[in-house]
């Protein structure tokens, strides 16, 4: 036994000696002793074994969290108003077992859809706020955000898409691709969100899914194809043919919960074969692997086609089109299967953060729960779920990396504040489920933490921030005031809350009249907030006439040279600024630029920030009609200062007066918001409606025919669109409908500018 141990030790020693690099025997390199070599060998073996075990454990952990995240889908449902988003979400919740009864958006029972939890939503039959929920389908966890379809609530779509991994674009089989469909699709492109399309309402009179598919290709520039073919349309809509699996599906039962799979009907085999080949061709154009099989005339299996569609969809090169009728309970389960099959899991989407310690260097987030915490707050709500004052604020957040636990301390990177998490929940519309922890890839809500939309949270080990979301500028304003002076406190509280919740809702004060001015995305947007002030805070508010948010800009370069000098005993004021203002190049991306081109120390550098501040302040109110000045560049070239009398205040005032001095010489003009208006009317009223658009100084840019209807597209100044809903109804016997969205600020006509300037001067004189 001892000999055996000694011999194995000797063998180990000799093997170590033979593998050791040979070096000359010198006083610095004495021959290794057997004991030293043996100890070194044992250490190496132990170290190797330990590192291998650690690597194995890490790999096992990685495999576990990857497997769990592969069974997660974060999706949003977006569409034009009245395309059936909320109805679709209601069916999804029913079939996944989250709710046990189906209620309609405008149902006779008065209950309303689950995701429309606000009283106003149920009364008006529209979605006002995005609502989050979660469900389980075939062992996959699906987190869903249902978003509004009305353009006035577009910020809800923006912030939902910012944090989602995939989306469903719902299109009406009759209305097709409409104005808000285009806007929503543009938002999906902005945030690089892979998507499926669902052609809804195939049971409606006039349903034509192939027309909608062609519109999507033309108007949305989708590379797309149908993955399903409807069996019948309108009242004859019975089921769907799955082109990937080559099966026909029928939906039986009182709520379509029983799915029956059968062979494709004989009379539809030809069209199914044609559409399947069309699908394979479309996917082959964007997927090399499938293209190789297709070009070689190899048989393409269902599994190969499904895998190719998934690759192309996740790469955002292809949009598969599903079909059905959510209201008639057909096609929703197959759409859910499509979400699992074709939309990405959190680890299949590239997410980036900006490292604030390395000059905002881009850092890829792996989605690893064992990594440092990185989470983005994308929506804030106050008061809606409150039971105590401590839990008065709730914010929704998407976790991109790491784990968040109840009781943890987290850091708000944007403010530097350290915050403890008192309560962690998962939302189900207006209900919630308490949880102890949440990991990367999940969407959760946190109570009792004050922050702003777009704030990034970490555990303190890294200083990362996520890129912010796009926030459109308000286009309309209203003067509001409480009827009773006693309710002023509640009125201010309501405005502060709504401003914090909604980045597109702004509150300001008219310096001349002292009125409170609220600004938003349109009439409906502001009307909803006035109504919420009345309902939620019991404050009756007086509302003034809607105002358009005009802007001013300059059209030519103008020089300024202004000396501000004041002496009234003691230290005076002295500051001289010289330079010029000029219009910015179109598409420059910024609205105001300041450039310091001083040479030498004619003005000490510590006064330059005050000069910039003065010009920015002056640009907040142009001299034409008192609205902000945009698209302007201020260049400071020279100036003068005084050793005693110069100060930041002196140079700030000099800048303000210099701006006013040169403004008229820069030929200022007024810009007004122009709306993209889509009007759908019976063809017999086309002439009347077109004439009315021309009277409103609109420019018609499109006129298409859809069956018996004319679809007129025009650019119309917002100032001319007030009360248009009533006018359109009277012109078309109540048969016309329209939608509009903000397009751009454009110069007003000369006579309009004169009227606006004269009205502004008259109001100042009064």
XYZ file of C-alpha atoms in Angstrom:
766
model
C 0.000 0.000 0.000
C 2.767 2.390 1.033
C 4.875 1.294 -1.969
C 1.890 1.873 -4.260
C 1.361 5.373 -2.847
C 5.084 6.162 -3.133
C 5.250 4.879 -6.723
C 2.214 6.991 -7.776
C 3.769 10.020 -6.090
C 7.050 9.334 -7.894
C 5.264 8.997 -11.245
C 3.459 12.289 -10.632
C 6.752 13.944 -9.705
C 8.533 12.713 -12.852
C 5.618 13.686 -15.074
C 5.675 17.160 -13.604
C 9.430 17.389 -14.019
C 9.264 16.224 -17.648
C 6.470 18.697 -18.470
C 8.275 21.588 -16.785
C 10.045 23.921 -19.189
C 13.790 23.186 -19.136
C 15.907 26.091 -17.887
C 19.669 26.327 -17.316
C 20.750 25.435 -13.793
C 21.976 28.690 -12.293
C 21.825 30.197 -8.810
C 18.638 31.983 -9.948
C 17.158 28.682 -11.299
C 18.061 25.839 -8.931
C 16.745 22.365 -9.752
C 13.223 21.862 -8.351
C 13.043 19.652 -5.296
C 10.673 16.655 -5.473
C 8.518 18.094 -2.624
C 8.194 21.536 -4.229
C 7.258 19.997 -7.562
C 4.748 17.684 -5.896
C 3.050 20.549 -4.047
C 2.942 22.643 -7.212
C 1.393 19.735 -9.106
C -1.243 19.124 -6.444
C -2.117 22.832 -6.469
C -2.472 22.858 -10.255
C -4.695 19.770 -10.197
C -6.893 21.182 -7.434
C -7.122 24.576 -9.186
C -8.006 22.909 -12.490
C -10.667 20.743 -10.844
C -12.162 23.719 -8.965
C -12.256 25.956 -12.048
C -13.812 23.148 -14.100
C -16.488 22.625 -11.439
C -17.184 26.394 -11.315
C -17.447 26.563 -15.098
C -19.793 23.567 -15.056
C -22.025 25.185 -12.407
C -22.037 28.459 -14.368
C -22.969 26.641 -17.565
C -25.767 24.778 -15.785
C -27.085 28.045 -14.304
C -26.895 29.745 -17.715
C -28.763 26.824 -19.279
C -31.487 27.041 -16.608
C -32.114 30.796 -16.957
C -31.917 30.654 -20.751
C -34.452 27.836 -20.794
C -36.773 29.784 -18.497
C -36.473 32.958 -20.607
C -37.105 31.021 -23.805
C -40.607 30.405 -22.426
C -41.335 34.139 -21.953
C -42.923 36.499 -24.487
C -43.339 40.249 -23.923
C -45.813 41.535 -26.495
C -47.962 44.568 -27.204
C -51.233 44.784 -29.129
C -51.492 47.977 -31.210
C -53.745 49.232 -34.001
C -55.880 51.997 -35.428
C -58.875 52.937 -33.297
C -61.800 50.443 -33.467
C -59.756 47.635 -35.039
C -60.581 45.294 -32.146
C -57.413 45.350 -29.979
C -59.162 45.252 -26.618
C -61.661 42.627 -27.839
C -58.725 40.506 -28.991
C -56.990 40.885 -25.616
C -60.232 39.895 -23.845
C -60.324 36.635 -25.853
C -56.647 35.959 -25.187
C -57.275 36.280 -21.437
C -60.321 34.012 -21.660
C -58.620 31.216 -23.637
C -55.551 31.316 -21.365
C -57.722 31.038 -18.241
C -56.954 34.487 -16.801
C -60.648 35.449 -16.888
C -63.665 33.152 -16.848
C -66.244 35.314 -18.624
C -66.079 37.371 -21.808
C -67.340 40.964 -21.648
C -67.534 43.221 -24.678
C -66.088 46.732 -25.019
C -69.574 48.194 -25.473
C -71.453 45.232 -24.025
C -75.111 45.433 -22.944
C -74.204 44.078 -19.497
C -72.324 47.320 -18.749
C -69.304 45.457 -17.334
C -66.898 46.285 -20.158
C -63.688 44.579 -21.222
C -61.192 43.585 -18.529
C -58.392 45.774 -19.878
C -60.606 48.895 -19.959
C -60.590 49.415 -16.204
C -61.302 53.186 -16.132
C -64.946 54.281 -16.005
C -64.275 56.726 -18.843
C -62.916 53.918 -21.030
C -66.020 51.816 -20.477
C -68.376 54.715 -21.113
C -66.688 55.925 -24.299
C -65.775 52.454 -25.570
C -62.156 53.443 -26.204
C -58.819 52.631 -24.566
C -57.263 55.688 -22.914
C -54.374 54.164 -20.948
C -52.207 51.197 -21.823
C -52.884 48.284 -19.474
C -50.551 45.411 -18.587
C -51.466 41.810 -17.894
C -49.927 38.348 -18.066
C -51.156 34.873 -18.919
C -49.929 31.350 -19.631
C -50.359 29.548 -22.933
C -48.915 26.045 -23.443
C -46.394 26.480 -20.563
C -45.222 29.857 -21.924
C -45.623 33.053 -19.881
C -46.987 35.851 -22.074
C -46.813 39.430 -20.760
C -49.230 41.641 -22.695
C -49.691 45.414 -22.926
C -52.944 46.568 -24.555
C -52.468 50.072 -26.004
C -54.866 52.844 -27.118
C -55.659 53.259 -30.812
C -56.474 56.966 -30.775
C -53.696 59.275 -31.969
C -54.212 61.583 -28.965
C -52.858 58.851 -26.670
C -49.866 57.956 -28.830
C -47.427 58.278 -25.895
C -49.001 55.128 -24.396
C -47.995 53.221 -27.535
C -44.505 54.774 -27.536
C -43.617 53.719 -24.024
C -45.150 50.266 -24.385
C -43.188 49.492 -27.562
C -40.011 50.816 -25.941
C -39.942 47.882 -23.508
C -41.524 45.071 -25.521
C -39.808 42.291 -27.476
C -42.593 41.743 -30.032
C -45.956 43.110 -31.110
C -49.223 42.259 -32.837
C -50.415 44.837 -35.363
C -54.202 44.481 -35.633
C -55.815 45.531 -38.923
C -59.521 45.707 -39.724
C -60.486 43.495 -42.690
C -62.841 46.250 -43.912
C -60.991 49.464 -42.985
C -57.582 48.043 -43.912
C -54.427 50.082 -43.310
C -55.568 53.376 -41.779
C -53.735 56.481 -40.575
C -53.017 55.258 -37.059
C -51.980 51.844 -38.440
C -49.192 53.684 -40.284
C -48.219 55.626 -37.142
C -48.108 52.491 -34.979
C -46.071 50.617 -37.591
C -43.611 53.546 -37.696
C -43.283 53.353 -33.896
C -42.585 49.614 -34.124
C -39.820 50.321 -36.646
C -38.370 53.059 -34.405
C -37.947 50.624 -31.504
C -36.978 47.719 -33.813
C -39.842 45.514 -32.616
C -40.536 42.280 -34.573
C -44.247 41.912 -35.295
C -47.086 39.735 -36.479
C -50.146 41.169 -38.188
C -53.677 40.017 -37.397
C -56.443 40.798 -39.896
C -59.493 41.026 -37.638
C -63.258 41.230 -38.218
C -63.451 38.705 -41.081
C -67.120 38.258 -40.128
C -67.990 41.840 -41.137
C -69.757 42.791 -44.340
C -67.171 43.779 -46.945
C -64.271 41.873 -45.330
C -61.361 41.455 -47.763
C -58.137 40.158 -46.174
C -56.207 40.077 -49.475
C -56.919 43.775 -50.033
C -55.552 44.487 -46.542
C -52.430 42.397 -47.199
C -51.735 44.319 -50.418
C -52.292 47.640 -48.596
C -49.760 46.601 -45.948
C -47.209 45.828 -48.636
C -47.837 49.164 -50.381
C -48.437 51.586 -47.493
C -46.371 49.996 -44.706
C -43.662 48.572 -46.994
C -44.072 45.205 -45.293
C -42.342 42.187 -46.762
C -45.196 39.917 -45.828
C -47.396 36.962 -46.694
C -50.389 35.207 -45.181
C -49.760 32.147 -43.014
C -53.498 31.401 -42.966
C -56.401 31.358 -45.437
C -59.967 31.979 -44.220
C -62.650 29.366 -44.902
C -65.452 31.654 -46.017
C -65.929 35.359 -45.254
C -68.556 37.620 -43.678
C -71.517 35.500 -42.440
C -69.969 32.373 -44.012
C -66.696 32.649 -42.059
C -66.253 29.145 -40.594
C -62.553 28.591 -39.859
C -58.971 28.879 -41.048
C -56.462 26.916 -43.109
C -52.971 26.875 -41.585
C -50.557 27.091 -44.537
C -47.547 26.024 -42.448
C -49.109 22.841 -41.040
C -51.447 22.294 -44.050
C -54.448 21.759 -41.760
C -57.920 23.281 -41.489
C -59.056 24.531 -38.064
C -62.636 25.070 -36.906
C -63.686 26.756 -33.647
C -66.673 25.153 -31.924
C -68.376 25.706 -28.585
C -70.278 28.720 -27.259
C -67.057 30.759 -27.076
C -64.986 29.030 -29.754
C -62.948 27.193 -27.125
C -63.051 23.792 -28.862
C -60.607 23.656 -31.757
C -61.137 20.904 -34.339
C -58.314 20.134 -36.794
C -59.299 18.544 -40.099
C -57.921 18.067 -43.588
C -58.148 20.998 -45.968
C -61.558 21.041 -47.723
C -61.325 19.696 -51.275
C -62.732 22.892 -52.810
C -59.968 24.953 -51.129
C -56.953 22.774 -51.853
C -56.021 24.809 -54.947
C -56.014 28.203 -53.194
C -54.248 26.729 -50.138
C -51.512 25.284 -52.374
C -51.134 28.604 -54.222
C -50.946 30.670 -51.009
C -48.484 28.224 -49.411
C -46.171 28.546 -52.401
C -46.533 32.341 -52.193
C -45.586 32.160 -48.484
C -42.521 29.984 -49.196
C -41.386 32.340 -51.980
C -41.750 35.426 -49.749
C -39.796 33.862 -46.864
C -37.134 32.475 -49.243
C -36.345 36.031 -50.360
C -35.162 36.916 -46.847
C -33.935 33.562 -45.468
C -30.931 31.909 -47.138
C -31.498 28.466 -45.629
C -35.046 28.162 -46.951
C -34.026 29.760 -50.265
C -31.484 26.983 -50.843
C -34.130 24.277 -50.379
C -36.644 26.201 -52.489
C -34.227 26.736 -55.406
C -33.173 23.091 -55.335
C -36.835 22.014 -55.518
C -36.454 20.086 -52.284
C -39.639 19.285 -50.325
C -40.123 21.855 -47.541
C -41.495 20.406 -44.315
C -43.727 22.246 -41.873
C -40.878 22.364 -39.326
C -38.446 23.881 -41.873
C -40.971 26.511 -42.950
C -41.873 27.391 -39.353
C -38.175 27.764 -38.414
C -37.542 29.990 -41.457
C -40.541 32.235 -40.663
C -39.281 32.563 -37.077
C -35.758 33.544 -38.193
C -37.066 36.100 -40.696
C -39.623 37.585 -38.275
C -37.115 38.010 -35.439
C -34.674 39.606 -37.904
C -37.501 42.044 -38.816
C -37.282 41.042 -42.470
C -40.751 39.476 -42.656
C -44.235 40.016 -41.201
C -46.492 36.922 -41.088
C -50.220 37.700 -41.474
C -52.753 35.851 -39.329
C -56.529 36.077 -39.735
C -59.670 35.723 -37.685
C -62.521 37.411 -35.869
C -61.956 38.117 -32.175
C -65.611 39.090 -31.685
C -66.812 35.790 -33.199
C -64.155 33.811 -31.248
C -62.294 32.516 -34.298
C -58.544 32.507 -34.897
C -57.378 33.788 -31.491
C -55.833 30.500 -30.294
C -53.918 30.047 -33.562
C -52.664 33.637 -33.217
C -51.395 32.760 -29.722
C -49.579 29.771 -31.217
C -48.035 32.189 -33.701
C -46.818 34.423 -30.853
C -44.971 31.453 -29.347
C -43.671 30.198 -32.702
C -42.568 33.419 -34.372
C -42.024 36.239 -31.857
C -38.729 36.405 -29.911
C -38.032 35.616 -26.271
C -36.103 38.243 -24.242
C -32.660 36.710 -24.981
C -33.257 36.820 -28.742
C -33.561 40.615 -28.778
C -30.537 42.927 -28.634
C -30.837 45.494 -25.844
C -28.269 48.174 -25.131
C -27.462 50.452 -22.214
C -25.211 53.513 -22.095
C -22.307 53.362 -19.626
C -22.191 56.783 -17.942
C -18.678 56.145 -16.594
C -17.297 55.654 -20.136
C -18.770 58.631 -21.995
C -22.059 56.819 -22.769
C -20.366 53.851 -24.431
C -22.875 51.266 -25.692
C -23.052 48.118 -23.558
C -24.903 44.984 -24.672
C -27.274 43.586 -22.047
C -27.288 39.785 -22.055
C -30.517 39.337 -20.100
C -28.682 37.235 -17.491
C -30.459 37.193 -14.101
C -27.095 36.745 -12.359
C -25.780 39.984 -13.903
C -26.041 43.473 -12.381
C -29.584 44.838 -12.118
C -30.642 47.117 -15.002
C -34.336 48.126 -15.187
C -36.245 50.874 -17.009
C -39.286 52.680 -15.574
C -41.558 53.229 -18.572
C -44.837 54.277 -16.970
C -45.845 56.038 -13.777
C -49.269 56.060 -12.129
C -50.307 57.883 -8.990
C -53.283 57.422 -6.731
C -55.134 54.807 -8.808
C -54.263 51.826 -6.597
C -53.568 53.687 -3.368
C -54.693 52.295 -0.031
C -52.272 54.277 2.072
C -50.314 57.473 1.419
C -47.063 55.481 1.426
C -48.172 53.392 -1.537
C -49.563 56.322 -3.527
C -47.207 55.904 -6.499
C -46.722 52.891 -8.728
C -44.283 52.621 -11.604
C -44.121 49.921 -14.255
C -40.671 48.690 -15.172
C -39.017 46.262 -17.559
C -36.056 44.350 -16.123
C -33.314 43.918 -18.726
C -30.681 42.237 -16.551
C -30.324 40.964 -12.984
C -32.943 40.283 -10.313
C -35.071 42.677 -8.261
C -36.425 41.627 -4.849
C -38.868 43.090 -2.376
C -36.874 44.930 0.308
C -33.840 45.489 -1.970
C -32.141 48.856 -2.275
C -31.862 50.129 -5.844
C -30.264 53.253 -7.325
C -32.050 55.674 -9.649
C -29.163 56.437 -12.033
C -30.870 59.593 -13.377
C -31.222 61.214 -9.938
C -28.611 59.309 -7.902
C -31.211 58.478 -5.211
C -31.027 55.203 -3.276
C -34.480 53.665 -2.869
C -35.878 50.681 -0.975
C -38.537 48.561 -2.706
C -41.487 48.261 -0.288
C -43.782 46.233 -2.565
C -43.371 44.335 -5.843
C -46.377 43.235 -7.936
C -47.417 41.811 -11.291
C -50.300 43.695 -12.903
C -53.489 42.256 -14.361
C -55.224 45.401 -15.658
C -56.303 47.122 -12.401
C -55.653 44.047 -10.241
C -52.306 42.947 -8.885
C -50.482 39.953 -7.516
C -47.758 40.418 -4.895
C -44.442 38.749 -5.738
C -41.172 38.490 -3.816
C -38.795 38.820 -6.782
C -38.626 39.263 -10.540
C -35.800 38.524 -12.939
C -34.514 39.739 -16.307
C -37.094 39.645 -19.094
C -40.103 40.350 -16.862
C -42.399 43.376 -16.662
C -43.450 44.240 -13.108
C -44.691 47.170 -11.031
C -43.180 48.719 -7.897
C -45.135 50.617 -5.247
C -44.092 53.595 -3.185
C -41.122 54.738 -5.308
C -41.152 58.235 -6.795
C -39.473 58.558 -10.195
C -40.109 59.753 -13.750
C -40.904 57.873 -16.966
C -37.631 56.869 -18.595
C -35.553 56.594 -15.386
C -33.060 53.706 -15.197
C -32.544 51.669 -12.002
C -29.493 49.558 -11.094
C -28.170 47.801 -7.989
C -25.318 50.335 -7.757
C -22.602 48.088 -9.196
C -22.920 49.723 -12.639
C -23.911 53.186 -13.831
C -25.942 52.355 -16.927
C -28.836 54.288 -18.446
C -31.265 53.043 -21.079
C -32.000 55.148 -24.144
C -35.090 57.286 -23.682
C -38.357 57.009 -25.585
C -39.601 59.464 -28.199
C -42.006 62.055 -26.728
C -43.981 64.083 -29.304
C -44.587 67.795 -28.724
C -48.123 68.943 -27.734
C -50.123 70.587 -30.528
C -53.089 72.097 -28.691
C -53.710 74.114 -25.525
C -56.654 75.070 -23.302
C -57.053 77.631 -20.539
C -58.522 75.945 -17.434
C -59.418 77.179 -13.979
C -61.378 75.775 -11.014
C -64.924 77.123 -10.662
C -64.534 77.345 -6.888
C -61.494 79.032 -5.355
C -61.672 76.591 -2.424
C -60.775 73.685 -4.723
C -57.520 75.267 -5.943
C -55.398 72.819 -3.915
C -57.067 69.734 -5.394
C -56.903 71.315 -8.856
C -53.120 71.818 -8.588
C -52.696 68.320 -7.188
C -54.540 66.834 -10.187
C -52.468 68.777 -12.725
C -49.188 67.802 -11.032
C -50.179 64.144 -11.019
C -51.287 64.049 -14.666
C -48.163 65.906 -15.770
C -46.000 63.340 -14.002
C -47.914 60.392 -15.489
C -48.132 61.649 -19.087
C -45.067 63.280 -20.717
C -47.235 64.739 -23.530
C -49.475 66.580 -21.042
C -47.936 69.954 -20.151
C -49.039 72.629 -17.690
C -47.975 76.265 -17.939
C -48.981 79.749 -16.846
C -49.903 82.579 -19.204
C -47.665 85.408 -17.996
C -50.079 88.124 -19.150
C -53.484 86.751 -18.196
C -52.326 84.590 -15.256
C -54.433 81.688 -16.593
C -53.377 78.059 -16.225
C -52.730 76.585 -19.671
C -52.826 72.821 -20.303
C -51.341 71.439 -23.521
C -51.761 68.043 -25.146
C -52.058 66.020 -28.336
C -55.605 67.002 -29.318
C -59.138 67.882 -28.254
C -59.975 64.399 -26.964
C -56.719 64.200 -24.980
C -57.453 67.453 -23.122
C -61.186 66.727 -22.726
C -60.348 63.418 -21.021
C -58.073 65.151 -18.501
C -60.657 67.845 -17.724
C -63.220 65.078 -17.143
C -60.768 63.155 -14.920
C -60.186 66.282 -12.817
C -63.956 66.434 -12.265
C -64.396 62.726 -11.485
C -61.265 61.811 -9.585
C -60.700 65.074 -7.692
C -64.296 66.394 -7.520
C -63.218 69.727 -9.044
C -65.427 71.480 -11.579
C -63.234 73.301 -14.121
C -63.960 76.174 -16.499
C -62.483 75.568 -19.930
C -61.509 78.251 -22.427
C -61.498 78.028 -26.217
C -58.896 75.588 -27.607
C -55.652 77.219 -28.702
C -53.234 76.008 -31.309
C -49.583 75.757 -30.323
C -48.036 78.062 -32.891
C -44.283 78.493 -33.223
C -42.111 81.283 -34.621
C -38.919 81.009 -36.628
C -36.561 83.246 -38.639
C -35.875 83.117 -42.368
C -32.595 85.030 -42.783
C -29.398 85.950 -40.966
C -29.365 89.095 -38.818
C -26.494 90.683 -36.857
C -26.697 91.958 -33.301
C -24.467 94.343 -31.333
C -25.950 95.335 -28.010
C -24.410 97.118 -25.029
C -26.245 96.817 -21.724
C -24.989 99.566 -19.446
C -26.588 100.699 -16.209
C -25.161 102.876 -13.428
C -27.232 103.838 -10.408
C -24.757 104.210 -7.576
C -22.591 101.379 -6.338
C -21.816 98.491 -8.696
C -23.440 98.981 -12.082
C -24.216 96.605 -14.933
C -22.079 96.316 -18.065
C -22.151 93.745 -20.835
C -21.751 93.923 -24.597
C -22.534 91.054 -26.976
C -21.820 90.949 -30.717
C -22.748 88.198 -33.175
C -25.555 87.011 -35.399
C -28.609 84.765 -35.558
C -29.483 82.509 -38.505
C -32.015 79.783 -39.332
C -30.934 76.182 -38.792
C -30.672 73.818 -41.735
C -33.857 71.738 -42.312
C -33.630 68.368 -40.568
C -30.900 69.503 -38.174
C -32.622 67.696 -35.307
C -32.339 70.500 -32.748
C -34.566 73.536 -32.238
C -31.972 75.907 -30.758
C -28.211 76.018 -31.114
C -25.704 78.345 -29.455
C -22.131 78.609 -30.709
C -19.325 80.447 -28.972
C -16.848 81.803 -31.552
C -15.112 84.296 -29.261
C -11.408 84.827 -29.848
C -9.331 85.900 -26.865
C -10.749 87.123 -23.572
C -12.960 90.017 -24.677
C -15.647 88.325 -22.561
C -14.427 86.137 -19.658
C -15.411 82.484 -20.257
C -17.375 82.307 -16.998
C -19.971 84.719 -18.464
C -20.631 82.663 -21.623
C -23.166 80.270 -19.964
C -25.162 83.310 -18.784
C -25.163 84.665 -22.353
C -26.481 81.352 -23.703
C -29.121 81.267 -20.955
C -30.246 84.790 -21.912
C -30.669 83.874 -25.595
C -32.549 80.669 -24.725
C -34.862 82.626 -22.426
C -35.507 85.244 -25.115
C -36.319 82.489 -27.646
C -39.125 81.238 -25.381
C -41.280 84.138 -26.541
C -41.036 85.650 -30.014
C -42.165 89.214 -30.653
C -44.718 88.332 -33.357
C -47.328 86.492 -31.253
C -45.381 85.554 -28.093
C -44.882 81.879 -28.989
C -41.548 79.995 -28.739
C -38.955 80.556 -31.485
C -37.572 77.365 -33.074
C -34.937 76.335 -35.619
C -32.571 79.151 -34.711
C -28.801 79.289 -34.315
C -27.136 82.020 -32.239
C -23.422 82.703 -32.838
C -21.424 84.871 -30.418
C -18.403 86.439 -32.148
C -17.300 89.358 -29.959
C -18.199 91.544 -27.027
C -16.847 93.613 -24.182
C -16.762 93.471 -20.394
C -15.926 95.713 -17.448
C -13.665 94.664 -14.599
C -16.081 95.921 -11.927
C -19.549 96.290 -13.427
C -19.772 93.111 -15.514
C -21.754 90.206 -14.046
C -23.735 87.160 -15.148
C -26.971 89.147 -14.808
C -25.608 91.989 -16.979
C -24.636 89.617 -19.789
C -27.909 87.674 -19.523
C -29.908 90.915 -19.914
C -27.637 92.036 -22.774
C -28.395 88.740 -24.572
C -32.167 89.111 -24.114
C -32.154 92.675 -25.468
C -29.773 91.719 -28.310
C -32.170 88.968 -29.415
C -35.093 91.380 -29.463
C -32.983 93.959 -31.320
C -32.125 91.701 -34.259
C -35.304 89.593 -34.364
C -37.291 91.810 -36.745
C -34.332 92.066 -39.151
C -34.238 88.239 -39.320
C -37.675 88.266 -41.058
C -39.595 86.087 -38.583
C -42.579 83.991 -39.647
C -45.252 82.038 -37.777
C -45.451 78.226 -37.973
C -48.679 76.331 -37.346
C -49.287 72.616 -36.693
C -50.480 70.839 -39.832
C -52.444 67.611 -39.454
C -52.561 64.592 -41.744
C -56.302 63.984 -42.114
C -57.885 60.766 -43.449
C -61.559 61.111 -44.379
C -63.767 58.197 -45.456
C -67.120 59.136 -46.991
C -69.621 57.602 -49.416
C -68.639 58.543 -52.994
C -71.776 60.689 -53.439
C -70.437 63.186 -50.851
C -66.885 63.330 -52.224
C -67.303 66.697 -53.996
C -68.868 68.418 -50.975
C -66.176 67.153 -48.568
C -63.335 68.048 -50.965
C -64.708 71.579 -51.341
C -64.899 71.956 -47.566
C -61.253 70.833 -47.175
C -60.200 73.498 -49.704
C -62.120 76.148 -47.727
C -60.171 75.093 -44.638
C -56.888 75.786 -46.518
C -56.158 72.063 -46.764
C -54.016 70.433 -49.421
C -55.421 67.153 -50.793
C -52.607 64.634 -51.306
C -54.584 61.467 -52.023
C -58.002 60.266 -53.141
C -58.612 56.508 -53.292
C -61.669 54.443 -53.948
C -62.621 51.600 -51.576
C -65.802 49.949 -52.780
C -68.598 52.531 -52.492
C -66.452 54.855 -50.347
C -63.939 57.554 -51.147
C -60.870 57.888 -48.920
C -59.519 61.448 -49.016
C -56.101 62.206 -47.519
C -55.178 65.848 -46.904
C -52.829 68.108 -44.970
C -54.957 70.640 -43.075
C -53.939 73.328 -40.531
C -55.073 72.285 -37.048
C -56.473 75.771 -36.472
C -59.046 75.064 -39.208
C -60.096 71.644 -37.869
C -61.983 72.694 -34.734
C -65.575 71.449 -34.905
C -64.881 69.401 -38.024
C -66.549 66.293 -36.606
C -69.938 68.067 -36.497
C -69.444 69.593 -39.969
C -68.545 66.218 -41.515
C -71.606 64.554 -40.010
C -73.919 67.237 -41.388
C -72.278 67.103 -44.861
C -72.547 63.301 -45.131
C -75.827 62.579 -43.301
C -73.790 61.038 -40.475
C -72.055 58.546 -42.794
C -68.590 60.142 -42.892
C -65.696 59.457 -40.524
C -62.222 60.919 -40.158
C -58.981 60.588 -38.231
C -56.082 62.984 -37.964
C -52.567 63.026 -36.596
C -49.853 65.652 -36.239
C -47.555 65.896 -39.255
C -45.382 69.024 -38.943
C -45.244 72.729 -38.185
C -45.434 74.699 -41.447
C -45.461 78.454 -42.273
C -48.867 80.153 -42.197
C -50.109 82.203 -45.141
C -49.392 85.958 -45.235
C -52.983 87.007 -44.416
C -53.170 84.523 -41.522
C -49.901 85.873 -40.109
C -51.228 89.433 -40.274
C -54.444 88.411 -38.475
C -52.531 86.573 -35.737
C -50.089 89.457 -35.177
C -52.914 92.024 -35.005
C -54.891 89.841 -32.581
C -51.807 89.469 -30.371
C -51.190 93.250 -30.340
C -54.851 93.924 -29.507
C -54.746 91.465 -26.592
C -51.616 93.170 -25.197
C -53.220 96.606 -25.408
C -56.230 95.337 -23.477
